[in-house]
N, CA, C and O atoms as a DFTB+ gen file, in Angstrom:
580 C
 N C O
     1  1     -20.550       3.167     -19.751
     2  2     -21.925       3.590     -19.796
     3  2     -22.116       4.623     -18.704
     4  3     -21.743       4.392     -17.553
     5  1     -22.686       5.743     -19.052
     6  2     -22.919       6.831     -18.117
     7  2     -24.385       6.838     -17.723
     8  3     -25.247       6.403     -18.485
     9  1     -24.652       7.325     -16.553
    10  2     -26.033       7.402     -16.065
    11  2     -26.322       8.821     -15.624
    12  3     -25.422       9.549     -15.205
    13  1     -27.582       9.209     -15.721
    14  2     -27.998      10.544     -15.325
    15  2     -29.120      10.387     -14.298
    16  3     -30.036       9.582     -14.463
    17  1     -29.018      11.160     -13.265
    18  2     -30.063      11.137     -12.238
    19  2     -31.040      12.273     -12.518
    20  3     -30.691      13.447     -12.387
    21  1     -32.278      11.917     -12.907
    22  2     -33.273      12.938     -13.198
    23  2     -34.116      13.224     -11.962
    24  3     -34.019      14.291     -11.356
    25  1     -34.921      12.276     -11.612
    26  2     -35.808      12.485     -10.474
    27  2     -35.498      11.533      -9.335
    28  3     -36.195      11.531      -8.320
    29  1     -34.471      10.732      -9.490
    30  2     -34.071       9.849      -8.422
    31  2     -34.770       8.501      -8.452
    32  3     -34.374       7.595      -7.720
    33  1     -35.793       8.342      -9.274
    34  2     -36.530       7.090      -9.273
    35  2     -35.988       6.104     -10.292
    36  3     -36.066       4.894     -10.081
    37  1     -35.434       6.605     -11.407
    38  2     -34.998       5.701     -12.459
    39  2     -33.699       6.221     -13.071
    40  3     -33.541       7.420     -13.298
    41  1     -32.782       5.306     -13.331
    42  2     -31.521       5.656     -13.988
    43  2     -31.706       5.518     -15.492
    44  3     -32.118       4.465     -15.979
    45  1     -31.402       6.579     -16.223
    46  2     -31.498       6.518     -17.677
    47  2     -30.098       6.615     -18.267
    48  3     -29.198       7.215     -17.679
    49  1     -29.933       6.014     -19.438
    50  2     -28.636       6.036     -20.098
    51  2     -28.416       7.385     -20.776
    52  3     -29.338       8.006     -21.306
    53  1     -27.162       7.809     -20.735
    54  2     -26.770       9.051     -21.396
    55  2     -26.016       8.667     -22.663
    56  3     -24.997       7.981     -22.580
    57  1     -26.484       9.088     -23.823
    58  2     -25.888       8.704     -25.095
    59  2     -24.953       9.771     -25.651
    60  3     -24.713       9.787     -26.858
    61  1     -24.425      10.646     -24.836
    62  2     -23.499      11.673     -25.278
    63  2     -22.064      11.193     -25.043
    64  3     -21.762      10.554     -24.035
    65  1     -21.203      11.515     -25.986
    66  2     -19.802      11.107     -25.883
    67  2     -19.023      12.226     -25.210
    68  3     -19.178      13.397     -25.556
    69  1     -18.196      11.864     -24.258
    70  2     -17.330      12.828     -23.589
    71  2     -16.056      12.957     -24.429
    72  3     -15.251      12.027     -24.465
    73  1     -15.861      14.083     -25.097
    74  2     -14.724      14.266     -25.999
    75  2     -13.495      14.857     -25.314
    76  3     -12.450      14.989     -25.950
    77  1     -13.591      15.203     -24.073
    78  2     -12.462      15.807     -23.369
    79  2     -11.226      14.901     -23.364
    80  3     -10.132      15.407     -23.613
    81  1     -11.332      13.601     -23.099
    82  2     -10.124      12.759     -23.150
    83  2      -9.497      12.703     -24.549
    84  3      -8.274      12.640     -24.673
    85  1     -10.322      12.725     -25.600
    86  2      -9.783      12.714     -26.951
    87  2      -8.998      13.993     -27.230
    88  3      -7.935      13.944     -27.848
    89  1      -9.501      15.108     -26.790
    90  2      -8.805      16.386     -26.985
    91  2      -7.497      16.389     -26.211
    92  3      -6.485      16.877     -26.713
    93  1      -7.503      15.849     -24.995
    94  2      -6.278      15.783     -24.198
    95  2      -5.218      14.941     -24.896
    96  3      -4.048      15.323     -24.927
    97  1      -5.609      13.810     -25.453
    98  2      -4.662      12.942     -26.140
    99  2      -4.110      13.642     -27.380
   100  3      -2.911      13.563     -27.646
   101  1      -4.951      14.315     -28.130
   102  2      -4.497      15.019     -29.326
   103  2      -3.510      16.139     -28.982
   104  3      -2.532      16.343     -29.700
   105  1      -3.758      16.857     -27.900
   106  2      -2.833      17.922     -27.508
   107  2      -1.483      17.358     -27.077
   108  3      -0.442      17.941     -27.379
   109  1      -1.494      16.229     -26.373
   110  2      -0.240      15.601     -25.973
   111  2       0.536      15.134     -27.206
   112  3       1.749      15.329     -27.281
   113  1      -0.157      14.517     -28.180
   114  2       0.510      14.083     -29.410
   115  2       1.063      15.276     -30.189
   116  3       2.152      15.194     -30.759
   117  1       0.323      16.375     -30.217
   118  2       0.799      17.573     -30.903
   119  2       2.087      18.081     -30.276
   120  3       3.018      18.450     -30.991
   121  1       2.153      18.105     -28.976
   122  2       3.361      18.564     -28.280
   123  2       4.529      17.631     -28.566
   124  3       5.650      18.091     -28.782
   125  1       4.280      16.326     -28.570
   126  2       5.351      15.355     -28.857
   127  2       5.898      15.582     -30.257
   128  3       7.115      15.602     -30.440
   129  1       5.031      15.752     -31.250
   130  2       5.503      15.969     -32.614
   131  2       6.206      17.311     -32.763
   132  3       7.158      17.419     -33.537
   133  1       5.763      18.334     -32.043
   134  2       6.419      19.631     -32.121
   135  2       7.833      19.565     -31.549
   136  3       8.726      20.266     -32.027
   137  1       8.043      18.738     -30.544
   138  2       9.376      18.602     -29.953
   139  2      10.248      17.693     -30.814
   140  3      11.441      17.958     -30.967
   141  1       9.679      16.623     -31.382
   142  2      10.474      15.635     -32.113
   143  2      10.809      16.076     -33.534
   144  3      11.833      15.646     -34.065
   145  1      10.001      16.907     -34.167
   146  2      10.238      17.280     -35.565
   147  2      11.569      17.999     -35.780
   148  3      12.266      17.658     -36.736
   149  1      11.964      18.957     -34.967
   150  2      13.272      19.594     -35.202
   151  2      14.446      18.650     -34.995
   152  3      15.515      18.872     -35.563
   153  1      14.274      17.607     -34.198
   154  2      15.360      16.665     -33.958
   155  2      15.592      15.747     -35.150
   156  3      16.650      15.125     -35.250
   157  1      14.624      15.651     -36.053
   158  2      14.722      14.734     -37.183
   159  2      15.376      15.379     -38.401
   160  3      15.508      14.721     -39.433
   161  1      15.780      16.614     -38.320
   162  2      16.373      17.285     -39.469
   163  2      17.880      17.359     -39.318
   164  3      18.408      17.297     -38.208
   165  1      18.567      17.493     -40.441
   166  2      20.023      17.652     -40.443
   167  2      20.328      19.136     -40.355
   168  3      19.745      19.938     -41.085
   169  1      21.238      19.506     -39.464
   170  2      21.495      20.913     -39.202
   171  2      22.792      21.434     -39.800
   172  3      23.308      22.453     -39.341
   173  1      23.334      20.762     -40.813
   174  2      24.512      21.281     -41.490
   175  2      24.007      22.137     -42.646
   176  3      23.439      21.598     -43.596
   177  1      24.197      23.462     -42.591
   178  2      23.631      24.330     -43.630
   179  2      24.431      24.262     -44.930
   180  3      25.631      24.536     -44.945
   181  1      23.755      23.897     -46.019
   182  2      24.359      23.922     -47.345
   183  2      23.337      24.481     -48.323
   184  3      22.129      24.336     -48.131
   185  1      23.834      25.115     -49.363
   186  2      22.980      25.650     -50.417
   187  2      22.979      24.635     -51.546
   188  3      23.870      24.645     -52.395
   189  1      21.961      23.741     -51.562
   190  2      21.926      22.650     -52.527
   191  2      21.509      23.159     -53.897
   192  3      20.673      24.056     -54.005
   193  1      22.095      22.581     -54.950
   194  2      21.645      22.923     -56.301
   195  2      20.308      22.257     -56.589
   196  3      19.927      21.298     -55.918
   197  1      19.606      22.763     -57.579
   198  2      18.307      22.218     -57.933
   199  2      18.419      21.058     -58.903
   200  3      19.424      20.921     -59.601
   201  1      17.390      20.223     -58.949
   202  2      17.337      19.096     -59.860
   203  2      15.907      18.905     -60.320
   204  3      14.972      19.083     -59.540
   205  1      15.728      18.544     -61.577
   206  2      14.382      18.292     -62.095
   207  2      14.068      16.803     -62.125
   208  3      13.007      16.409     -62.611
   209  1      14.963      15.976     -61.620
   210  2      14.721      14.532     -61.577
   211  2      13.636      14.226     -60.556
   212  3      13.457      14.954     -59.580
   213  1      12.919      13.141     -60.795
   214  2      11.880      12.755     -59.837
   215  2      12.537      12.229     -58.561
   216  3      13.600      11.611     -58.598
   217  1      11.888      12.487     -57.454
   218  2      12.449      12.109     -56.159
   219  2      12.359      10.603     -55.967
   220  3      11.335       9.991     -56.270
   221  1      13.426      10.014     -55.466
   222  2      13.457       8.586     -55.171
   223  2      13.078       8.376     -53.709
   224  3      13.287       9.272     -52.892
   225  1      12.531       7.225     -53.362
   226  2      12.183       6.982     -51.962
   227  2      13.445       6.973     -51.104
   228  3      14.506       6.512     -51.526
   229  1      13.296       7.492     -49.899
   230  2      14.429       7.628     -48.995
   231  2      14.237       6.676     -47.812
   232  3      13.109       6.496     -47.352
   233  1      15.305       6.070     -47.315
   234  2      15.162       5.186     -46.148
   235  2      14.772       5.971     -44.902
   236  3      14.818       7.201     -44.887
   237  1      14.387       5.239     -43.858
   238  2      13.952       5.875     -42.614
   239  2      15.059       6.717     -41.991
   240  3      14.811       7.840     -41.554
   241  1      16.274       6.184     -41.947
   242  2      17.392       6.910     -41.360
   243  2      18.522       6.985     -42.375
   244  3      19.439       6.164     -42.339
   245  1      18.471       7.962     -43.282
   246  2      19.526       8.060     -44.285
   247  2      20.832       8.548     -43.662
   248  3      20.831       9.283     -42.674
   249  1      21.938       8.125     -44.259
   250  2      23.260       8.561     -43.805
   251  2      23.767       9.620     -44.780
   252  3      24.078       9.317     -45.932
   253  1      23.846      10.861     -44.311
   254  2      24.265      11.976     -45.148
   255  2      25.747      12.240     -44.958
   256  3      26.244      12.302     -43.833
   257  1      26.449      12.396     -46.083
   258  2      27.816      12.907     -46.090
   259  2      27.729      14.254     -46.793
   260  3      27.267      14.337     -47.932
   261  1      28.172      15.305     -46.116
   262  2      28.012      16.662     -46.620
   263  2      29.370      17.292     -46.894
   264  3      30.275      17.242     -46.061
   265  1      29.495      17.886     -48.079
   266  2      30.682      18.674     -48.420
   267  2      30.252      20.127     -48.340
   268  3      29.449      20.585     -49.153
   269  1      30.778      20.851     -47.372
   270  2      30.399      22.242     -47.154
   271  2      31.088      23.180     -48.131
   272  3      31.969      22.778     -48.891
   273  1      30.672      24.425     -48.092
   274  2      31.259      25.440     -48.955
   275  2      32.737      25.652     -48.689
   276  3      33.478      26.060     -49.583
   277  1      33.175      25.376     -47.458
   278  2      34.594      25.498     -47.108
   279  2      35.354      24.189     -47.339
   280  3      36.491      24.040     -46.891
   281  1      34.710      23.228     -48.053
   282  2      35.254      21.910     -48.397
   283  2      35.439      21.010     -47.190
   284  3      36.170      20.021     -47.260
   285  1      34.785      21.340     -46.078
   286  2      34.811      20.441     -44.928
   287  2      33.833      19.301     -45.186
   288  3      32.832      19.477     -45.881
   289  1      34.127      18.137     -44.626
   290  2      33.268      16.960     -44.812
   291  2      32.626      16.621     -43.482
   292  3      33.292      16.577     -42.447
   293  1      31.314      16.380     -43.522
   294  2      30.560      16.010     -42.326
   295  2      29.833      14.702     -42.584
   296  3      29.308      14.475     -43.674
   297  1      29.806      13.852     -41.580
   298  2      28.998      12.636     -41.612
   299  2      27.874      12.870     -40.626
   300  3      28.109      12.981     -39.423
   301  1      26.648      12.945     -41.133
   302  2      25.527      13.359     -40.297
   303  2      25.714      14.827     -39.967
   304  3      25.719      15.670     -40.864
   305  1      25.867      15.137     -38.705
   306  2      26.104      16.515     -38.284
   307  2      27.500      16.719     -37.719
   308  3      27.825      17.802     -37.234
   309  1      28.327      15.679     -37.781
   310  2      29.662      15.724     -37.183
   311  2      30.729      15.906     -38.264
   312  3      30.809      15.116     -39.205
   313  1      31.543      16.949     -38.122
   314  2      32.634      17.168     -39.071
   315  2      33.731      16.148     -38.817
   316  3      34.064      15.841     -37.672
   317  1      34.289      15.626     -39.914
   318  2      35.375      14.646     -39.807
   319  2      36.494      15.057     -40.764
   320  3      36.268      15.750     -41.756
   321  1      37.682      14.616     -40.442
   322  2      38.828      14.837     -41.323
   323  2      38.750      13.842     -42.471
   324  3      38.134      12.784     -42.342
   325  1      39.373      14.182     -43.593
   326  2      39.308      13.324     -44.777
   327  2      39.906      11.947     -44.523
   328  3      39.381      10.950     -45.018
   329  1      40.996      11.872     -43.759
   330  2      41.617      10.571     -43.513
   331  2      40.836       9.733     -42.498
   332  3      41.056       8.525     -42.412
   333  1      39.930      10.341     -41.731
   334  2      39.117       9.605     -40.763
   335  2      37.722       9.282     -41.299
   336  3      36.894       8.725     -40.579
   337  1      37.460       9.630     -42.556
   338  2      36.122       9.431     -43.122
   339  2      35.741       7.955     -43.183
   340  3      34.620       7.596     -42.825
   341  1      36.649       7.100     -43.628
   342  2      36.335       5.673     -43.762
   343  2      35.974       5.061     -42.410
   344  3      35.006       4.308     -42.310
   345  1      36.734       5.375     -41.384
   346  2      36.437       4.838     -40.053
   347  2      35.118       5.338     -39.502
   348  3      34.382       4.588     -38.860
   349  1      34.814       6.607     -39.751
   350  2      33.551       7.176     -39.260
   351  2      32.363       6.567     -39.997
   352  3      31.323       6.322     -39.387
   353  1      32.502       6.318     -41.309
   354  2      31.430       5.671     -42.066
   355  2      31.222       4.237     -41.611
   356  3      30.085       3.780     -41.497
   357  1      32.314       3.523     -41.352
   358  2      32.190       2.151     -40.856
   359  2      31.467       2.116     -39.516
   360  3      30.666       1.218     -39.259
   361  1      31.754       3.098     -38.665
   362  2      31.083       3.155     -37.362
   363  2      29.600       3.481     -37.524
   364  3      28.762       2.939     -36.804
   365  1      29.277       4.365     -38.468
   366  2      27.881       4.772     -38.663
   367  2      27.050       3.678     -39.316
   368  3      25.862       3.550     -39.022
   369  1      27.660       2.883     -40.203
   370  2      26.909       1.848     -40.915
   371  2      27.069       0.475     -40.305
   372  3      26.423      -0.473     -40.752
   373  1      27.900       0.342     -39.310
   374  2      28.158      -0.971     -38.725
   375  2      28.974      -1.848     -39.661
   376  3      28.917      -3.075     -39.571
   377  1      29.733      -1.228     -40.561
   378  2      30.570      -1.974     -41.493
   379  2      29.824      -2.479     -42.717
   380  3      30.391      -3.225     -43.516
   381  1      28.558      -2.088     -42.881
   382  2      27.757      -2.526     -44.031
   383  2      28.103      -1.662     -45.243
   384  3      27.631      -0.531     -45.359
   385  1      28.921      -2.195     -46.137
   386  2      29.372      -1.439     -47.312
   387  2      28.277      -1.305     -48.372
   388  3      28.421      -0.515     -49.305
   389  1      27.186      -2.065     -48.242
   390  2      26.089      -1.987     -49.216
   391  2      25.076      -0.907     -48.865
   392  3      24.129      -0.691     -49.621
   393  1      25.250      -0.226     -47.745
   394  2      24.304       0.835     -47.381
   395  2      24.503       2.036     -48.298
   396  3      25.629       2.401     -48.637
   397  1      23.388       2.639     -48.691
   398  2      23.445       3.798     -49.579
   399  2      23.862       5.032     -48.787
   400  3      23.331       5.301     -47.710
   401  1      24.819       5.779     -49.334
   402  2      25.311       7.011     -48.739
   403  2      24.726       8.175     -49.542
   404  3      24.837       8.197     -50.767
   405  1      24.108       9.138     -48.863
   406  2      23.535      10.303     -49.521
   407  2      24.551      11.439     -49.453
   408  3      24.868      11.935     -48.372
   409  1      25.050      11.840     -50.602
   410  2      26.096      12.855     -50.689
   411  2      25.462      14.202     -51.021
   412  3      24.809      14.365     -52.052
   413  1      25.671      15.165     -50.118
   414  2      25.165      16.530     -50.313
   415  2      26.368      17.446     -50.461
   416  3      27.387      17.261     -49.795
   417  1      26.245      18.426     -51.332
   418  2      27.337      19.382     -51.508
   419  2      26.750      20.767     -51.713
   420  3      25.704      20.933     -52.341
   421  1      27.443      21.751     -51.174
   422  2      27.038      23.137     -51.351
   423  2      27.134      23.514     -52.827
   424  3      27.946      22.956     -53.566
   425  1      26.316      24.447     -53.243
   426  2      26.288      24.883     -54.640
   427  2      27.651      25.438     -55.079
   428  3      27.991      25.367     -56.260
   429  1      28.432      25.988     -54.141
   430  2      29.701      26.610     -54.486
   431  2      30.852      25.621     -54.596
   432  3      31.955      26.011     -54.980
   433  1      30.628      24.349     -54.269
   434  2      31.689      23.348     -54.335
   435  2      31.960      23.012     -55.798
   436  3      31.039      22.728     -56.563
   437  1      33.233      23.049     -56.173
   438  2      33.624      22.762     -57.558
   439  2      33.445      21.280     -57.861
   440  3      33.466      20.441     -56.960
   441  1      33.267      20.972     -59.146
   442  2      33.050      19.602     -59.590
   443  2      34.214      18.702     -59.176
   444  3      33.996      17.562     -58.765
   445  1      35.427      19.194     -59.278
   446  2      36.594      18.392     -58.909
   447  2      36.605      18.045     -57.430
   448  3      37.000      16.941     -57.055
   449  1      36.170      18.986     -56.577
   450  2      36.131      18.715     -55.142
   451  2      35.044      17.696     -54.806
   452  3      35.217      16.866     -53.913
   453  1      33.919      17.764     -55.527
   454  2      32.857      16.777     -55.321
   455  2      33.324      15.399     -55.781
   456  3      33.043      14.396     -55.125
   457  1      34.039      15.347     -56.914
   458  2      34.578      14.078     -57.404
   459  2      35.588      13.509     -56.413
   460  3      35.671      12.292     -56.245
   461  1      36.356      14.376     -55.757
   462  2      37.311      13.914     -54.751
   463  2      36.585      13.292     -53.557
   464  3      37.031      12.281     -53.014
   465  1      35.470      13.896     -53.153
   466  2      34.682      13.329     -52.060
   467  2      34.108      11.966     -52.461
   468  3      34.065      11.042     -51.649
   469  1      33.672      11.847     -53.713
   470  2      33.169      10.554     -54.179
   471  2      34.290       9.516     -54.232
   472  3      34.056       8.339     -53.961
   473  1      35.505       9.944     -54.579
   474  2      36.649       9.030     -54.575
   475  2      36.974       8.568     -53.162
   476  3      37.362       7.417     -52.958
   477  1      36.817       9.458     -52.181
   478  2      37.034       9.059     -50.789
   479  2      36.019       7.994     -50.366
   480  3      36.360       7.038     -49.668
   481  1      34.776       8.174     -50.796
   482  2      33.748       7.172     -50.480
   483  2      34.062       5.847     -51.163
   484  3      33.921       4.787     -50.552
   485  1      34.488       5.897     -52.425
   486  2      34.821       4.673     -53.151
   487  2      36.011       3.974     -52.504
   488  3      36.024       2.749     -52.383
   489  1      37.016       4.753     -52.087
   490  2      38.192       4.167     -51.441
   491  2      37.825       3.524     -50.110
   492  3      38.473       2.570     -49.679
   493  1      36.792       4.042     -49.461
   494  2      36.345       3.451     -48.198
   495  2      35.497       2.206     -48.431
   496  3      35.171       1.496     -47.480
   497  1      35.133       1.929     -49.698
   498  2      34.362       0.726     -50.009
   499  2      32.882       0.961     -50.176
   500  3      32.126       0.002     -50.330
   501  1      32.439       2.212     -50.151
   502  2      31.022       2.538     -50.295
   503  2      30.763       2.939     -51.740
   504  3      31.134       4.033     -52.165
   505  1      30.117       2.039     -52.500
   506  2      29.902       2.253     -53.921
   507  2      28.487       2.732     -54.230
   508  3      28.235       3.220     -55.332
   509  1      27.566       2.607     -53.293
   510  2      26.191       3.061     -53.509
   511  2      26.069       4.475     -52.965
   512  3      25.858       4.683     -51.770
   513  1      26.206       5.442     -53.866
   514  2      26.189       6.852     -53.487
   515  2      25.041       7.531     -54.227
   516  3      24.907       7.389     -55.442
   517  1      24.223       8.260     -53.497
   518  2      23.125       9.025     -54.085
   519  2      23.419      10.509     -53.894
   520  3      23.758      10.944     -52.794
   521  1      23.287      11.278     -54.962
   522  2      23.488      12.722     -54.882
   523  2      22.179      13.389     -54.486
   524  3      21.118      13.031     -54.995
   525  1      22.252      14.357     -53.577
   526  2      21.069      15.027     -53.048
   527  2      21.001      16.434     -53.627
   528  3      22.005      17.144     -53.688
   529  1      19.805      16.826     -54.051
   530  2      19.576      18.173     -54.569
   531  2      18.183      18.628     -54.171
   532  3      17.407      17.863     -53.599
   533  1      17.874      19.876     -54.479
   534  2      16.554      20.430     -54.206
   535  2      15.692      20.207     -55.442
   536  3      16.134      20.434     -56.568
   537  1      14.447      19.755     -55.221
   538  2      13.542      19.525     -56.350
   539  2      13.111      20.848     -56.953
   540  3      12.795      21.791     -56.228
   541  1      13.096      20.922     -58.280
   542  2      12.649      22.087     -59.009
   543  2      11.688      21.625     -60.092
   544  3      11.697      20.459     -60.488
   545  1      10.868      22.538     -60.563
   546  2       9.997      22.224     -61.686
   547  2      10.847      22.083     -62.935
   548  3      11.875      22.744     -63.079
   549  1      10.410      21.218     -63.831
   550  2      11.165      21.000     -65.070
   551  2      11.119      22.245     -65.930
   552  3      10.074      22.881     -66.071
   553  1      12.252      22.585     -66.500
   554  2      12.340      23.753     -67.381
   555  2      11.687      23.423     -68.714
   556  3      11.801      22.290     -69.182
   557  1      11.005      24.379     -69.339
   558  2      10.384      24.094     -70.639
   559  2      11.444      23.857     -71.709
   560  3      12.526      24.443     -71.674
   561  1      11.112      22.989     -72.657
   562  2      12.048      22.667     -73.728
   563  2      12.208      23.886     -74.635
   564  3      11.228      24.579     -74.908
   565  1      13.418      24.159     -75.104
   566  2      13.616      25.319     -75.972
   567  2      12.890      25.123     -77.299
   568  3      12.840      24.022     -77.846
   569  1      12.334      26.214     -77.795
   570  2      11.606      26.157     -79.065
   571  2      12.616      26.114     -80.208
   572  3      13.536      26.930     -80.269
   573  1      12.438      25.180     -81.086
   574  2      13.380      25.057     -82.209
   575  2      12.651      24.480     -83.412
   576  3      11.561      23.923     -83.283
   577  1      13.226      24.609     -84.515
   578  2      12.509      24.020     -85.616
   579  2      13.226      24.113     -86.846
   580  3      12.741      23.652     -87.880
């Protein structure tokens, strides 16, 4: 409760809200989100193909396995050798073979190379694999009759 001194004889209540603390809190939150947002993205550059499928819900911390245009494999943002992939996945998931793995591949990666990456995941014991693509609008159906 705030008080205002008018003539010194009587204290009256001031019914105005001081918004300065609210603005200060909002600016601090804005700065925190501006710093944290770039840290939440994956920085392995790939040119993903488009998909017209509806987007499925994604977990809070998805585990991405990326096949780059040069056929290198990355877990998260760290490049790994093909023979060390199983050990790196076990370390990232804590040995939980039921965790869903999100597989991303560059548009230039051949189908056979992508299938080989999926075989590596299967050999490591990870059977829940989700393919990642860029959402696109559905193409119109061809006119026929």
